[in-house]
PDB file of C-alpha atoms in Angstrom:
ATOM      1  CA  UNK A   1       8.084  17.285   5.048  1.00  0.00           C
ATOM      2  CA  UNK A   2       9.894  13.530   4.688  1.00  0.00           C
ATOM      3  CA  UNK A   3      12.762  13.526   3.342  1.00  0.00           C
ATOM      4  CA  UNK A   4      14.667  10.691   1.818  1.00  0.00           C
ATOM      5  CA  UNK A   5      18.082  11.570   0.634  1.00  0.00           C
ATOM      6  CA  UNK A   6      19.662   9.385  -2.301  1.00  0.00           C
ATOM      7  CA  UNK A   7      23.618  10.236  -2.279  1.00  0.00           C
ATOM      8  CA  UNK A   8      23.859   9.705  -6.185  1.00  0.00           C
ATOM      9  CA  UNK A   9      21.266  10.925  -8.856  1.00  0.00           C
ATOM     10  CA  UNK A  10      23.553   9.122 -11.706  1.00  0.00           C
ATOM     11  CA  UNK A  11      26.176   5.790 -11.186  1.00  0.00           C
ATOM     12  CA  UNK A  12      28.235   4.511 -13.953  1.00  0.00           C
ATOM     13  CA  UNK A  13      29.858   1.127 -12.667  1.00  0.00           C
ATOM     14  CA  UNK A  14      32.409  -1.593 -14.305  1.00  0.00           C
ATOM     15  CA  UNK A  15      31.619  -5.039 -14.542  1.00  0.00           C
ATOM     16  CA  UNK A  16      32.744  -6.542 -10.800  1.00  0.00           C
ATOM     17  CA  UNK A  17      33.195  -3.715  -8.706  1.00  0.00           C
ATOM     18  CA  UNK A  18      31.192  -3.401  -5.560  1.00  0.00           C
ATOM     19  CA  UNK A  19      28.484  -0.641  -5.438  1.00  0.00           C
ATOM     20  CA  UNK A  20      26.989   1.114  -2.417  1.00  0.00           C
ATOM     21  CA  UNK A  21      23.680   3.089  -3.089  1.00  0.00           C
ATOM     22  CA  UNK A  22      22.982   5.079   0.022  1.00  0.00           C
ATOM     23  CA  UNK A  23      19.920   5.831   1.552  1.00  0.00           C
ATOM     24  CA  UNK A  24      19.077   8.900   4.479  1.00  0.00           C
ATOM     25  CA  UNK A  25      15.624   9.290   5.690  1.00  0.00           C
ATOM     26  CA  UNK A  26      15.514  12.716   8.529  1.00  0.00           C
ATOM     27  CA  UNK A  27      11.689  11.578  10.096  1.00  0.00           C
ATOM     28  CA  UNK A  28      12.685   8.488  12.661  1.00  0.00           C
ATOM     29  CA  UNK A  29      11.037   6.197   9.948  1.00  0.00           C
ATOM     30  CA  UNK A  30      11.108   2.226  11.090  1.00  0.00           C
ATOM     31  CA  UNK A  31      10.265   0.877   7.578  1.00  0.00           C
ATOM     32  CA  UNK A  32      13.275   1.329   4.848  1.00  0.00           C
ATOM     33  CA  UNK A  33      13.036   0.039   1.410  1.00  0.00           C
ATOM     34  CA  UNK A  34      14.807  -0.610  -1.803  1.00  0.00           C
ATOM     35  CA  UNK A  35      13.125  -1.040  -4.966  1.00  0.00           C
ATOM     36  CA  UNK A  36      14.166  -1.124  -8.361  1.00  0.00           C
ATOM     37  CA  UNK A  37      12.650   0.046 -11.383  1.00  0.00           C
ATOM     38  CA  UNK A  38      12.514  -1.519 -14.965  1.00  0.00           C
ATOM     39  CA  UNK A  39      10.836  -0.442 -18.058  1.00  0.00           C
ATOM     40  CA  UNK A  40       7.585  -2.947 -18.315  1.00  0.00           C
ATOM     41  CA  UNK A  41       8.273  -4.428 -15.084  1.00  0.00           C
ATOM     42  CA  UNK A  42       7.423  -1.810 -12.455  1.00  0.00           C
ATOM     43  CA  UNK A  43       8.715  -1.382  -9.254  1.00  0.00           C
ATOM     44  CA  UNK A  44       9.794  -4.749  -7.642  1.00  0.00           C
ATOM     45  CA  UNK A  45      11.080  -5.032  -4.287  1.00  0.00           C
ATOM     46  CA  UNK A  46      14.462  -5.635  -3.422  1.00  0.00           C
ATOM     47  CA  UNK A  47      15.236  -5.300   0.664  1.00  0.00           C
ATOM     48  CA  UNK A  48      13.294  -3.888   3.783  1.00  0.00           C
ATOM     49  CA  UNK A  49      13.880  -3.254   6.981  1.00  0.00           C
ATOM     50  CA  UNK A  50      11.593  -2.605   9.963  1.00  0.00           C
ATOM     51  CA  UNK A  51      14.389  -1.765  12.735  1.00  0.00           C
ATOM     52  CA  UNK A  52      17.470  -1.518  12.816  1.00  0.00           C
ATOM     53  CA  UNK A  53      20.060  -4.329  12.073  1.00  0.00           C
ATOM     54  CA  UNK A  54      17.367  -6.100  10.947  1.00  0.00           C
ATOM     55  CA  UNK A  55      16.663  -7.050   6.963  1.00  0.00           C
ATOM     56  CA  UNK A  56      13.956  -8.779   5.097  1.00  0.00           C
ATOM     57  CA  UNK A  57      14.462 -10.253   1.408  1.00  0.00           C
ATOM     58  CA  UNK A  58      12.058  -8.864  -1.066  1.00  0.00           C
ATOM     59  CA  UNK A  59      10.900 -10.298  -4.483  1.00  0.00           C
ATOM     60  CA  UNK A  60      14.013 -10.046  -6.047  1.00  0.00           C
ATOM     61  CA  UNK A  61      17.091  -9.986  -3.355  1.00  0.00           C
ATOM     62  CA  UNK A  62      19.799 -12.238  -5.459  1.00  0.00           C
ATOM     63  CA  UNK A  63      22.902 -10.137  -6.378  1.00  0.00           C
ATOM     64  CA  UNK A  64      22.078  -7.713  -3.417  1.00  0.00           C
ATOM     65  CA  UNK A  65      22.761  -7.213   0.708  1.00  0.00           C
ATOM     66  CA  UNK A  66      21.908  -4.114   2.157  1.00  0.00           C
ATOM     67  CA  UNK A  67      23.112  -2.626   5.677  1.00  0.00           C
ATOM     68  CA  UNK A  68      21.194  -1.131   8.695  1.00  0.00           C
ATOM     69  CA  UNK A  69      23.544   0.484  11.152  1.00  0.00           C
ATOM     70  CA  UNK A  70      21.209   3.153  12.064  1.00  0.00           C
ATOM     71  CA  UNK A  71      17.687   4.231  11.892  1.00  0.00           C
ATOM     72  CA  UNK A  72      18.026   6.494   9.685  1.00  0.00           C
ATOM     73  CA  UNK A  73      20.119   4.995   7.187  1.00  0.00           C
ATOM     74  CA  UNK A  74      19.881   2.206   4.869  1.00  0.00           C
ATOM     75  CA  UNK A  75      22.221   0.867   2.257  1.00  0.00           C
ATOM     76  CA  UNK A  76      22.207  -1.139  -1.125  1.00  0.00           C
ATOM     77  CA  UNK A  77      25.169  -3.181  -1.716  1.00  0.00           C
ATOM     78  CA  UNK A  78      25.816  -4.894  -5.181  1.00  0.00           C
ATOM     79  CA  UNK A  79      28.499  -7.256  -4.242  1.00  0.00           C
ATOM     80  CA  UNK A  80      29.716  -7.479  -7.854  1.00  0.00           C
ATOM     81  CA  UNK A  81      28.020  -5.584 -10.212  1.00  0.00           C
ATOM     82  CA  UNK A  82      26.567  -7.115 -13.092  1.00  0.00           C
ATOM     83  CA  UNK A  83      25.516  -5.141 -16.547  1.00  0.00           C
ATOM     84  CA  UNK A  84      21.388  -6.472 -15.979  1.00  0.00           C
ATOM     85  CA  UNK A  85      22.158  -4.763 -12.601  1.00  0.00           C
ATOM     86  CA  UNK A  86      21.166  -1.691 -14.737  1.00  0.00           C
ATOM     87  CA  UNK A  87      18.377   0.065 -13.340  1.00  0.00           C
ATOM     88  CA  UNK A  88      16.933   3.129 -11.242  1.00  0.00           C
ATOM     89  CA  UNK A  89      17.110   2.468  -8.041  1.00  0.00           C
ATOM     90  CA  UNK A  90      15.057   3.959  -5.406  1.00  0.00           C
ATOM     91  CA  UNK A  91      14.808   3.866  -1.972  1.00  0.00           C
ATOM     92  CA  UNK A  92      11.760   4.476   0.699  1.00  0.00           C
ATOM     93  CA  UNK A  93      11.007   4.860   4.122  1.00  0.00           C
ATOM     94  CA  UNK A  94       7.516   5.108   5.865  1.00  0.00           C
ATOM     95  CA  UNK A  95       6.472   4.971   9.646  1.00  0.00           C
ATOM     96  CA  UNK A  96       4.351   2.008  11.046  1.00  0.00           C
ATOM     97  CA  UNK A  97       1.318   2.336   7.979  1.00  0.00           C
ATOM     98  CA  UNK A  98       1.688   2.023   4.495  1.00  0.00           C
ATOM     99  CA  UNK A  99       2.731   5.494   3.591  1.00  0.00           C
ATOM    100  CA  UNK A 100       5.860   5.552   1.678  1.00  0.00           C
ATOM    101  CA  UNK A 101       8.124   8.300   0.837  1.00  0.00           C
ATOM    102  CA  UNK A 102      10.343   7.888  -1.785  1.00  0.00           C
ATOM    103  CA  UNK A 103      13.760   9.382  -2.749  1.00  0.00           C
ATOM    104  CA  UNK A 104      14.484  10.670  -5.922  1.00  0.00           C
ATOM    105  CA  UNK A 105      16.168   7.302  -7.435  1.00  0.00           C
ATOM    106  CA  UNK A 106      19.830   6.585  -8.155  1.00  0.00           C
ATOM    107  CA  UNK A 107      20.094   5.930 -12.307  1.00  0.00           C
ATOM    108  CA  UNK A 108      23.183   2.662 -11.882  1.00  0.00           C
ATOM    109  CA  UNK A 109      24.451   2.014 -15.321  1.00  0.00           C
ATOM    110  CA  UNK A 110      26.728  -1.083 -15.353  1.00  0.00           C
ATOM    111  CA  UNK A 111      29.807  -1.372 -18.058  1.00  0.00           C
TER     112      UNK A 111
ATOM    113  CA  UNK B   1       2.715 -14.351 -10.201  1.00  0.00           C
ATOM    114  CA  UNK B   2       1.317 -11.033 -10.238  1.00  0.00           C
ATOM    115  CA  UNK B   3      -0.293 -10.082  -7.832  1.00  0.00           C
ATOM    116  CA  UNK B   4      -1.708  -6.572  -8.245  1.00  0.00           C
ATOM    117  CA  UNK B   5      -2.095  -5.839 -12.206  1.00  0.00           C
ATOM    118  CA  UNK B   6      -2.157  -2.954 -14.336  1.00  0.00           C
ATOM    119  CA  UNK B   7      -2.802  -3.867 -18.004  1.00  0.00           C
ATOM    120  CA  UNK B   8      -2.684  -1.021 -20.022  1.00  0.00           C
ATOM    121  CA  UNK B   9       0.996   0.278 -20.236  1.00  0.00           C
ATOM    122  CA  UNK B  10      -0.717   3.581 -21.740  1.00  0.00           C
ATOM    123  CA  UNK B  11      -3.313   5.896 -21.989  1.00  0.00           C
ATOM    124  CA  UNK B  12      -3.561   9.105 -24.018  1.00  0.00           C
ATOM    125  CA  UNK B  13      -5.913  11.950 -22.880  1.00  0.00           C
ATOM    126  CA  UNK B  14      -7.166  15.177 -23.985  1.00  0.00           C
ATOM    127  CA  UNK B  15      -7.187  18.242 -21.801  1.00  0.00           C
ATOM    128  CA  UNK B  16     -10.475  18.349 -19.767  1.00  0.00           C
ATOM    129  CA  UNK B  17     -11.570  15.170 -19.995  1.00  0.00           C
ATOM    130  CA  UNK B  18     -11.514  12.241 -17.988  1.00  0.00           C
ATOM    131  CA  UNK B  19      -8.952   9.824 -17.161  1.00  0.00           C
ATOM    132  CA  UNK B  20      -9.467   6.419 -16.022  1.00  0.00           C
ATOM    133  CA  UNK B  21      -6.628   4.225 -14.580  1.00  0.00           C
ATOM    134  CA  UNK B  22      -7.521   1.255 -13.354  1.00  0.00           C
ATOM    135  CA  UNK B  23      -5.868  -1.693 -11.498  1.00  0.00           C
ATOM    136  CA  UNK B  24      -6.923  -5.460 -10.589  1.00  0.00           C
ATOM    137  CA  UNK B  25      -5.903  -7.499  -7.847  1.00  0.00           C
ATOM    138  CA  UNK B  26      -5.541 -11.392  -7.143  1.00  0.00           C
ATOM    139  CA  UNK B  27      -5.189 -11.363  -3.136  1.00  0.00           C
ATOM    140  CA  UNK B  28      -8.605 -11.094  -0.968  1.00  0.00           C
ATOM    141  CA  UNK B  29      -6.400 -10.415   1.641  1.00  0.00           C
ATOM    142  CA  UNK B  30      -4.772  -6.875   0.593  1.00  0.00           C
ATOM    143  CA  UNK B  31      -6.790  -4.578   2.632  1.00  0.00           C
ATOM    144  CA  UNK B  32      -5.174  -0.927   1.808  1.00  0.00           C
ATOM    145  CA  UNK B  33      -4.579   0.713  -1.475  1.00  0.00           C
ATOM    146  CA  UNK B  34      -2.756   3.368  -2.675  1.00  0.00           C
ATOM    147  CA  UNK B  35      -1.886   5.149  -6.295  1.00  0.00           C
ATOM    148  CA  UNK B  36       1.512   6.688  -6.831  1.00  0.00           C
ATOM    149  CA  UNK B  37       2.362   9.256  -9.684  1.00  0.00           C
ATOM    150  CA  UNK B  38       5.978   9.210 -10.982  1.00  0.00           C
ATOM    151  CA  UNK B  39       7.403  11.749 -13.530  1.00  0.00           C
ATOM    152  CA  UNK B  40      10.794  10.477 -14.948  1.00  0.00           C
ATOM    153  CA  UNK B  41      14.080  10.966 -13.202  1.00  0.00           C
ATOM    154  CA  UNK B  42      12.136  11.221 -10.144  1.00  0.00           C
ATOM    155  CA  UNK B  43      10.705   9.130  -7.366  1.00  0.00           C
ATOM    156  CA  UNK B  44       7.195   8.201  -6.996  1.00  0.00           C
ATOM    157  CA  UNK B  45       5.044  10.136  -5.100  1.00  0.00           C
ATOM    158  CA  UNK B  46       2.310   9.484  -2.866  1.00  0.00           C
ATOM    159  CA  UNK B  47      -1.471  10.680  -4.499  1.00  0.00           C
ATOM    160  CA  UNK B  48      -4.406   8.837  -3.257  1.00  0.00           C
ATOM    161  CA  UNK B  49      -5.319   5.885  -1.025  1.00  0.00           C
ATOM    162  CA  UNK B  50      -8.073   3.422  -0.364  1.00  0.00           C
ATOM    163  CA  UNK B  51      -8.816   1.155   2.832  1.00  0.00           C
ATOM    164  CA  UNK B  52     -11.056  -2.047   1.810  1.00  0.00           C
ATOM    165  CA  UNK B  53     -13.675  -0.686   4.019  1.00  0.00           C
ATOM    166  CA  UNK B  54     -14.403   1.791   1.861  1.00  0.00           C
ATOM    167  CA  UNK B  55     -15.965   1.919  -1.879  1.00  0.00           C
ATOM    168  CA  UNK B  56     -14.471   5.249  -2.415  1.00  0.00           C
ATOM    169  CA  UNK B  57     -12.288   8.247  -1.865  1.00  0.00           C
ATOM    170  CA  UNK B  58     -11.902  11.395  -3.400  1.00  0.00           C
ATOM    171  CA  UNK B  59      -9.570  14.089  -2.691  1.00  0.00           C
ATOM    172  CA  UNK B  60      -9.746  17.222  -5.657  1.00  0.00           C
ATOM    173  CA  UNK B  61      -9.726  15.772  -8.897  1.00  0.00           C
ATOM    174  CA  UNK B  62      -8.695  12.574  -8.281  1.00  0.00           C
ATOM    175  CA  UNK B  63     -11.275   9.732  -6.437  1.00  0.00           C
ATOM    176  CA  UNK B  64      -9.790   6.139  -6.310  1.00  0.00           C
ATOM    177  CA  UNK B  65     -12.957   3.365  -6.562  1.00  0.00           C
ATOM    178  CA  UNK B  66     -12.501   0.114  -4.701  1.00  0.00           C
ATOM    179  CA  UNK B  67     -14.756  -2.949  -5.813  1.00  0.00           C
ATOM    180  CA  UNK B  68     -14.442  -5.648  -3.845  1.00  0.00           C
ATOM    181  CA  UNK B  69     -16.201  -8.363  -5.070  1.00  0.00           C
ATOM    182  CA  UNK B  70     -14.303  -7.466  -8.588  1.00  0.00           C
ATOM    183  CA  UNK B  71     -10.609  -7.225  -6.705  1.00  0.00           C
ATOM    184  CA  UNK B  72     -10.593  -3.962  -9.065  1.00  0.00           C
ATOM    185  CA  UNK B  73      -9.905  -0.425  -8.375  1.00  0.00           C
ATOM    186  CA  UNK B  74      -9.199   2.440 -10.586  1.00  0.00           C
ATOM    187  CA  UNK B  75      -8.635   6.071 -10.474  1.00  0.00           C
ATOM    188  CA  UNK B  76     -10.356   8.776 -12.228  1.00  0.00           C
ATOM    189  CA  UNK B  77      -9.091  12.930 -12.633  1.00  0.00           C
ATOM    190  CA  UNK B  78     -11.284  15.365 -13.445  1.00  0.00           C
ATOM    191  CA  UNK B  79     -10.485  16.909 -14.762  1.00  0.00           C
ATOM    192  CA  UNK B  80      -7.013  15.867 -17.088  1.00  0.00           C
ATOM    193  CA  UNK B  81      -4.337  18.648 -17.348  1.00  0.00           C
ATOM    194  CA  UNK B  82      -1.091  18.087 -19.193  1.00  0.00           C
ATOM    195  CA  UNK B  83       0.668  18.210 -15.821  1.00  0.00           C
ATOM    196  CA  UNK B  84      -0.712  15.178 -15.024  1.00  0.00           C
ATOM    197  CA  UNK B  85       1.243  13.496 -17.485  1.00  0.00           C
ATOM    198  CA  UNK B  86       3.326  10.624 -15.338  1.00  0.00           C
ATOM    199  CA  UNK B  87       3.202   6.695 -14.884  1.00  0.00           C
ATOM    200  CA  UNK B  88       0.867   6.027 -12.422  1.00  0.00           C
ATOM    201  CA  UNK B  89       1.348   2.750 -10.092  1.00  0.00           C
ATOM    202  CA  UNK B  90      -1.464   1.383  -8.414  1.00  0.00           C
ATOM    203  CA  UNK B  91       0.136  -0.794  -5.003  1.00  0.00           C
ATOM    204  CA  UNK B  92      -1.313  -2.618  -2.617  1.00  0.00           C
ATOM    205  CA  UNK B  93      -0.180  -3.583   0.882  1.00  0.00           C
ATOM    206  CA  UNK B  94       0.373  -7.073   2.019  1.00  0.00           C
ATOM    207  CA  UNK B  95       0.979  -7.000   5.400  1.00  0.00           C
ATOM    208  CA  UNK B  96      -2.927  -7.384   6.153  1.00  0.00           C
ATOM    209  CA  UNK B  97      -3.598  -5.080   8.980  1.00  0.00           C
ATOM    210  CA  UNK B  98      -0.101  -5.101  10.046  1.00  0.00           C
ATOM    211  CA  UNK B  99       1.615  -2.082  11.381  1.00  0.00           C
ATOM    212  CA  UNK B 100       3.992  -2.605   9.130  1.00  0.00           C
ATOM    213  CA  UNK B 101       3.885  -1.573   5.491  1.00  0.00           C
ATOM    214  CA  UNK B 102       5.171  -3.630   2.872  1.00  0.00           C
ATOM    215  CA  UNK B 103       3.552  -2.653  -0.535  1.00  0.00           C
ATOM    216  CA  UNK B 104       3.462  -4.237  -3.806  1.00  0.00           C
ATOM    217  CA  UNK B 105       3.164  -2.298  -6.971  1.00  0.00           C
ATOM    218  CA  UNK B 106       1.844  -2.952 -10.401  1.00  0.00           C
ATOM    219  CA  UNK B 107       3.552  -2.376 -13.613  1.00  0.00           C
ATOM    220  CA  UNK B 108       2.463   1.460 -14.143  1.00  0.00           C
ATOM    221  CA  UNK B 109       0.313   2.995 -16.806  1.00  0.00           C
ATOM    222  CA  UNK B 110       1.671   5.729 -18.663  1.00  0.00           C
ATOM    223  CA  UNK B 111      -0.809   8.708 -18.924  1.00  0.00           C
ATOM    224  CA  UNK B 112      -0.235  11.745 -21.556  1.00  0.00           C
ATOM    225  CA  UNK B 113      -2.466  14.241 -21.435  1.00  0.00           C
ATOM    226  CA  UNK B 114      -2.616  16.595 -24.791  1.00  0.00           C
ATOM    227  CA  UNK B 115      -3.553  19.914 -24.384  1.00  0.00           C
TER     228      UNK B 115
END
């Protein structure tokens, strides 16, 4: 089976630090994925990537880079964390298709 | 704008009967559909999917209906058990045919099923 690692289950953050939410997939996946998910507002679409070094802005990319140094991994930055930077987070991977696999979501609580 | 649309946030169920979840669309072009089930503090999960050359697909209790014409799909279980209580996301992909999968999900519909 897939499996997409999330390093944190729960984040509590201040106000202006810098966040990394990390992001392991162990099945050579191209496609990475960030999404975030709000009560009411579903999961919208933060970052992809389809190779390495390579990013594509989703819906909603302001207050966010991410990092792809290797295949397998791929990482959510919050530059300066805000508090409606609140959210789960959760990351996916799929091969070429539409298949995702999704980890089991990072809980970020901003302060 | 949204594209792919779920417009009931809720649904409540008794055991053994039908659910209905359904999901409309604005883009002609998506041409692959897929339902996800989430239970909370975890991620989604993959349940059914639909290519736009098809009408329908069923796999155990759950068969996904695509009508075209409409730009509406929906997904039935038969038949409900209380473990299938989870927000459901309907997503669809826009990469049109690509290779590459880029999917866009609607807002969820909250399902409890009461034994």
């Amino acid at each position: 089976d897939v499996k997409v690692t999330q390093s944190s289950r729960y984040l509590v953050k201040r106000t202006g630090e810098k966040v990394f939410l990390e992001c392991v997939q162990d099945m050579d996946h191209e496609n990475m994925f960030w999404y975030r998910q709000d009560p009411g507002l579903g999961l919208r679409l933060i970052y992809f990537s389809y190779d390495v070094k390579m990013k594509e802005k989703g819906d909603i990319p302001e207050g966010y880079s991410v990092s792809r140094e290797k295949k397998e991994r791929f990482s959510l930055i919050l530059e300066s964390a805000s508090t409606n930077q609140t959210s789960m987070y959760l990351c996916a991977s799929s091969p070429t298709g539409t298949g995702y696999t999704f980890g089991s979501g990072t809980r970020l609580t901003v302060v | 704008d949204q594209q792919v649309k779920q417009n009931s946030p809720s649904l409540s169920v008794q055991e053994g009967r039908i659910s209905i979840l359904n999901c409309d669309y604005t883009n002609s072009m998506f041409d692959y559909f897929l339902w996800y089930k989430k239970y909370p503090a975890e991620g989604p999960t993959f349940l059914i999917s639909i290519s736009s050359i098809k009408d329908k697909n069923e796999d155990g209790r759950f068969t996904v209906f695509l009508n075209k014409s409409a730009k509406h799909l929906s997904l039935h279980i038969v038949p409900s058990q209380p473990g299938d209580s989870a927000v459901y996301f309907c997503a669809a992909n826009r990469n049109y045919g690509g290779s590459q999968g880029n999917l866009i999900f609607g807002k969820g519909t909250k399902l409890s099923v009461k034994p």
